[in-house]
């Protein structure tokens, strides 16, 4: 029993040593791939190199046959332990030492050679494709061009519809009729009929009508009596002048008056017809004085009686 127990102890001790050796010496050995194919990355891990810290020399030529990266750095006594990753762009043998430099810019001549081999999987005789030549960028198009064109067309159609509708509305509106002298006289005549127009306004209206018809009929330079008689006899000037005499010299206005017929001669006359090119001061005053109560003339008796 004692010898068996001893044997088991020795056996398990040896097994433990073998396990530790496999674990730290060979079983989990760091990857150290020194051979790869074109375009395929490979790693070299836990590589101890002497001296200060290294870095990859900046790549200045895009046609360089190999690309190297440092993916990890850790201290290892007086040296440093590196993890490298590299891939080749063309087949051949390369030394990674040529792609490294020290960060403090000290000499890296003490670095050992780091040879790697890049193999090609293409058969011999394959022609390498030419580099792409820069070309002009194609004109923008597709969806955005179609969307922009549709938006412009939609806005154009909307504006056309709005303009057409505006023209139809304007065409449907009645044309504004310019005011005439009849429109200007109507509120005055209606006020006189209702007895609300003061005598001063009636006299002013009468003077304006006498001046207008005297100028229009060409009697402004005749004697006042003859001119006024001519105006009263005239079929267009006489009705409104006669009605104004009634409103001026009778206490009560007439019962019924056809305003439309009374203002008919003035429907084609501009609204400022009474103010345009009035007669001379003498003829105007003479006609008004004859008509307003000097005791001479057709209405003198009415003026005297009043």
Coordinates of C-alpha atoms in Angstrom, one line a residue:
X1 CA 0.0 0.0 0.0
X2 CA 2.7 2.4 0.8
X3 CA 4.5 1.7 -2.5
X4 CA 1.3 2.2 -4.4
X5 CA 0.6 5.5 -2.7
X6 CA 4.1 6.6 -3.5
X7 CA 3.7 5.7 -7.1
X8 CA 0.5 7.7 -7.4
X9 CA 2.1 10.8 -5.9
X10 CA 5.0 10.6 -8.4
X11 CA 2.6 10.0 -11.2
X12 CA 0.4 13.0 -10.5
X13 CA 3.5 15.1 -9.9
X14 CA 4.8 14.3 -13.4
X15 CA 1.4 14.8 -14.9
X16 CA 1.2 18.3 -13.3
X17 CA 4.6 19.1 -14.7
X18 CA 3.6 18.0 -18.1
X19 CA 0.5 20.0 -17.9
X20 CA 2.3 23.2 -16.9
X21 CA 4.7 22.6 -19.7
X22 CA 2.0 22.2 -22.3
X23 CA 0.1 25.2 -20.9
X24 CA 2.9 27.7 -20.8
X25 CA 5.5 26.1 -23.1
X26 CA 3.6 24.7 -26.0
X27 CA -0.1 24.0 -25.6
X28 CA -1.0 27.8 -25.8
X29 CA 1.9 29.0 -27.7
X30 CA 1.5 32.4 -29.2
X31 CA 0.7 32.6 -32.9
X32 CA 3.7 33.2 -35.0
X33 CA 2.7 33.1 -38.6
X34 CA 5.6 34.1 -40.9
X35 CA 3.8 32.9 -44.1
X36 CA 0.6 34.2 -45.7
X37 CA -1.0 34.6 -49.1
X38 CA -1.7 37.8 -51.0
X39 CA -4.4 39.9 -49.3
X40 CA -4.8 37.6 -46.3
X41 CA -3.9 39.1 -42.9
X42 CA -1.5 37.2 -40.6
X43 CA -0.5 37.8 -37.0
X44 CA 2.8 37.4 -35.0
X45 CA 2.0 37.6 -31.3
X46 CA 4.1 37.8 -28.1
X47 CA 7.3 38.8 -30.1
X48 CA 9.9 40.2 -27.7
X49 CA 12.2 42.9 -29.2
X50 CA 14.9 44.8 -27.4
X51 CA 15.2 48.6 -27.1
X52 CA 12.7 51.4 -26.8
X53 CA 9.2 51.2 -28.1
X54 CA 8.7 50.8 -31.8
X55 CA 6.1 52.1 -34.2
X56 CA 5.2 51.5 -37.8
X57 CA 6.9 53.7 -40.3
X58 CA 4.1 55.9 -42.0
X59 CA 3.1 54.6 -45.3
X60 CA 3.8 57.1 -48.0
X61 CA 3.6 54.9 -51.1
X62 CA 0.2 53.5 -51.8
X63 CA 1.9 50.9 -54.0
X64 CA 3.9 49.4 -51.1
X65 CA 3.9 45.6 -51.3
X66 CA 3.2 45.0 -47.6
X67 CA 1.1 46.7 -44.8
X68 CA 2.1 46.3 -41.2
X69 CA 0.2 47.2 -38.0
X70 CA 1.1 47.0 -34.3
X71 CA -2.0 45.7 -32.5
X72 CA -0.5 45.4 -29.0
X73 CA 2.5 46.4 -26.9
X74 CA 3.4 45.2 -23.3
X75 CA 6.6 45.4 -21.2
X76 CA 8.8 42.3 -20.9
X77 CA 11.7 43.0 -18.5
X78 CA 14.1 45.4 -20.2
X79 CA 12.4 44.8 -23.6
X80 CA 8.9 45.0 -25.0
X81 CA 6.5 42.3 -26.2
X82 CA 4.6 43.1 -29.5
X83 CA 1.6 41.8 -31.4
X84 CA 2.0 42.4 -35.1
X85 CA -0.6 42.1 -37.9
X86 CA 0.4 42.3 -41.6
X87 CA -0.8 41.4 -45.0
X88 CA 0.9 41.5 -48.4
X89 CA -0.3 43.0 -51.6
X90 CA 2.1 41.0 -53.8
X91 CA 4.0 37.8 -53.4
X92 CA 7.7 37.8 -52.2
X93 CA 9.9 37.7 -49.1
X94 CA 9.9 40.8 -46.8
X95 CA 11.5 41.8 -43.6
X96 CA 9.2 43.5 -41.1
X97 CA 12.2 45.2 -39.6
X98 CA 12.2 47.5 -42.6
X99 CA 8.7 48.7 -41.7
X100 CA 9.5 49.7 -38.1
X101 CA 11.1 52.6 -36.4
X102 CA 11.5 53.7 -32.8
X103 CA 9.3 56.4 -31.4
X104 CA 12.2 58.3 -29.8
X105 CA 13.9 58.2 -33.3
X106 CA 16.9 56.3 -31.9
X107 CA 18.6 53.7 -34.1
X108 CA 16.8 50.4 -34.7
X109 CA 19.9 48.6 -36.1
X110 CA 19.9 46.2 -33.1
X111 CA 16.6 44.7 -34.2
X112 CA 16.8 41.1 -35.3
X113 CA 15.6 40.2 -38.8
X114 CA 11.8 39.5 -39.0
X115 CA 11.4 37.7 -42.3
X116 CA 7.9 36.9 -43.7
X117 CA 6.8 35.3 -46.9
X118 CA 3.8 36.2 -49.0
X119 CA 2.7 33.6 -51.4
X120 CA 0.3 33.9 -54.4
X121 CA -2.7 31.6 -54.9
X122 CA -3.0 32.6 -58.6
X123 CA -1.4 30.4 -61.2
X124 CA 1.7 31.8 -63.0
X125 CA 1.0 34.1 -66.0
X126 CA -1.9 36.0 -64.5
X127 CA -2.1 39.6 -65.7
X128 CA -2.4 42.3 -63.0
X129 CA -5.3 44.6 -63.6
X130 CA -4.6 48.2 -64.5
X131 CA -5.3 51.0 -62.0
X132 CA -8.5 52.8 -62.3
X133 CA -8.3 56.1 -64.1
X134 CA -10.2 59.1 -62.7
X135 CA -13.3 60.0 -64.6
X136 CA -15.8 62.8 -64.5
X137 CA -18.6 62.4 -62.0
X138 CA -21.9 61.6 -63.8
X139 CA -24.6 64.2 -63.7
X140 CA -27.0 63.9 -60.8
X141 CA -30.2 62.2 -61.7
X142 CA -32.6 59.5 -60.7
X143 CA -35.0 60.0 -57.9
X144 CA -33.9 63.5 -56.8
X145 CA -34.0 64.9 -60.3
X146 CA -37.5 63.4 -60.9
X147 CA -38.7 64.8 -57.5
X148 CA -37.4 68.3 -58.3
X149 CA -39.0 68.3 -61.7
X150 CA -42.3 67.1 -60.3
X151 CA -42.2 69.9 -57.6
X152 CA -41.5 72.6 -60.2
X153 CA -44.3 71.3 -62.4
X154 CA -46.7 71.1 -59.6
X155 CA -46.0 74.7 -58.5
X156 CA -46.3 75.9 -62.1
X157 CA -49.7 74.2 -62.6
X158 CA -50.9 75.7 -59.2
X159 CA -49.9 79.2 -60.3
X160 CA -51.6 78.8 -63.6
X161 CA -54.8 77.7 -61.9
X162 CA -54.7 80.6 -59.5
X163 CA -54.1 83.2 -62.3
X164 CA -56.8 81.8 -64.5
X165 CA -59.3 81.9 -61.6
X166 CA -58.3 85.5 -60.8
X167 CA -58.9 86.5 -64.4
X168 CA -62.4 84.8 -64.3
X169 CA -63.3 86.6 -61.1
X170 CA -62.2 89.9 -62.5
X171 CA -64.0 89.4 -65.7
X172 CA -67.2 88.5 -63.8
X173 CA -67.1 91.7 -61.8
X174 CA -69.1 94.6 -63.3
X175 CA -67.1 97.4 -64.7
X176 CA -67.0 100.4 -62.4
X177 CA -69.2 103.1 -64.0
X178 CA -67.7 106.6 -63.7
X179 CA -69.7 109.1 -61.8
X180 CA -71.8 111.6 -63.7
X181 CA -73.3 114.9 -63.0
X182 CA -76.7 113.2 -62.5
X183 CA -75.1 111.1 -59.6
X184 CA -73.8 114.3 -58.1
X185 CA -77.1 116.1 -58.3
X186 CA -79.3 113.3 -57.1
X187 CA -78.7 113.7 -53.3
X188 CA -79.2 117.4 -53.7
X189 CA -82.5 117.0 -55.5
X190 CA -83.7 114.4 -53.0
X191 CA -82.7 116.8 -50.1
X192 CA -84.6 119.6 -51.8
X193 CA -87.7 117.4 -52.3
X194 CA -87.7 116.5 -48.6
X195 CA -87.3 120.2 -47.6
X196 CA -83.9 119.4 -45.9
X197 CA -81.6 121.4 -48.3
X198 CA -81.1 124.9 -47.0
X199 CA -81.8 127.9 -49.3
X200 CA -78.1 128.7 -49.5
X201 CA -77.3 125.3 -51.1
X202 CA -80.3 125.7 -53.4
X203 CA -79.1 129.1 -54.6
X204 CA -75.5 127.8 -55.0
X205 CA -76.9 124.8 -57.1
X206 CA -79.0 127.2 -59.2
X207 CA -76.0 129.4 -59.9
X208 CA -74.0 126.4 -61.0
X209 CA -76.7 125.2 -63.4
X210 CA -77.2 128.6 -64.9
X211 CA -73.4 128.9 -65.5
X212 CA -73.2 125.4 -67.0
X213 CA -76.2 125.8 -69.4
X214 CA -75.1 129.4 -70.3
X215 CA -71.8 128.1 -71.4
X216 CA -73.1 125.0 -73.1
X217 CA -75.9 126.9 -75.0
X218 CA -73.6 129.8 -75.8
X219 CA -75.8 132.5 -74.2
X220 CA -73.3 133.6 -71.5
X221 CA -72.5 136.9 -73.4
X222 CA -76.2 137.8 -74.0
X223 CA -78.3 140.0 -71.8
X224 CA -79.2 138.4 -68.5
X225 CA -83.0 138.6 -69.2
X226 CA -82.6 137.1 -72.7
X227 CA -80.2 134.4 -71.5
X228 CA -82.4 133.3 -68.6
X229 CA -85.5 133.2 -70.8
X230 CA -83.6 131.1 -73.3
X231 CA -82.5 128.7 -70.5
X232 CA -86.1 128.3 -69.2
X233 CA -87.4 127.5 -72.7
X234 CA -84.7 124.9 -73.4
X235 CA -86.1 121.3 -73.1
X236 CA -83.1 120.0 -71.2
X237 CA -82.0 123.0 -69.1
X238 CA -85.5 124.3 -68.3
X239 CA -87.1 121.5 -66.1
X240 CA -84.5 121.4 -63.3
X241 CA -84.1 125.2 -63.3
X242 CA -87.9 125.6 -63.0
X243 CA -88.0 123.2 -60.2
X244 CA -85.2 125.0 -58.3
X245 CA -87.2 128.2 -58.6
X246 CA -90.2 126.5 -57.1
X247 CA -88.1 125.1 -54.2
X248 CA -86.5 128.6 -53.6
X249 CA -89.6 130.8 -53.8
X250 CA -92.4 128.6 -52.5
X251 CA -92.9 127.6 -48.9
X252 CA -93.7 124.0 -49.7
X253 CA -92.1 121.6 -52.2
X254 CA -94.1 120.0 -55.0
X255 CA -95.8 116.7 -54.1
X256 CA -94.6 114.4 -56.9
X257 CA -91.4 114.7 -59.0
X258 CA -89.9 112.3 -61.4
X259 CA -86.2 112.5 -60.4
X260 CA -85.0 110.2 -63.2
X261 CA -86.6 112.4 -65.9
X262 CA -85.4 115.5 -64.1
X263 CA -81.8 114.3 -64.1
X264 CA -81.8 112.6 -67.6
X265 CA -80.0 115.5 -69.3
X266 CA -77.1 115.2 -66.9
X267 CA -76.4 111.4 -67.2
X268 CA -73.7 111.8 -69.8
X269 CA -72.1 114.9 -68.2
X270 CA -69.0 114.3 -66.0
X271 CA -69.5 114.8 -62.2
X272 CA -67.4 118.0 -62.3
X273 CA -69.3 119.5 -65.2
X274 CA -70.6 122.4 -63.1
X275 CA -67.0 123.4 -62.1
X276 CA -65.3 123.2 -65.5
X277 CA -64.7 126.4 -67.4
X278 CA -67.3 128.6 -65.7
X279 CA -68.6 131.8 -67.3
X280 CA -67.3 135.2 -66.7
X281 CA -68.0 136.8 -63.4
X282 CA -70.1 139.5 -64.9
X283 CA -72.5 137.3 -66.8
X284 CA -72.8 134.9 -63.8
X285 CA -73.7 137.6 -61.3
X286 CA -76.0 139.3 -63.8
X287 CA -78.1 136.1 -64.3
X288 CA -78.2 135.4 -60.6
X289 CA -79.2 138.9 -59.7
X290 CA -81.9 138.9 -62.2
X291 CA -83.2 135.6 -60.9
X292 CA -82.8 136.0 -57.1
X293 CA -85.1 138.9 -56.4
X294 CA -84.3 142.2 -57.9
X295 CA -87.9 142.8 -58.8
X296 CA -87.3 142.4 -62.5
X297 CA -87.8 139.2 -64.4
X298 CA -90.2 136.4 -64.4
X299 CA -89.8 135.4 -60.8
X300 CA -89.6 138.9 -59.5
X301 CA -93.2 138.9 -58.4
X302 CA -92.7 135.7 -56.5
X303 CA -89.6 137.1 -54.9
X304 CA -91.3 140.3 -53.9
X305 CA -94.3 138.4 -52.7
X306 CA -92.1 136.3 -50.5

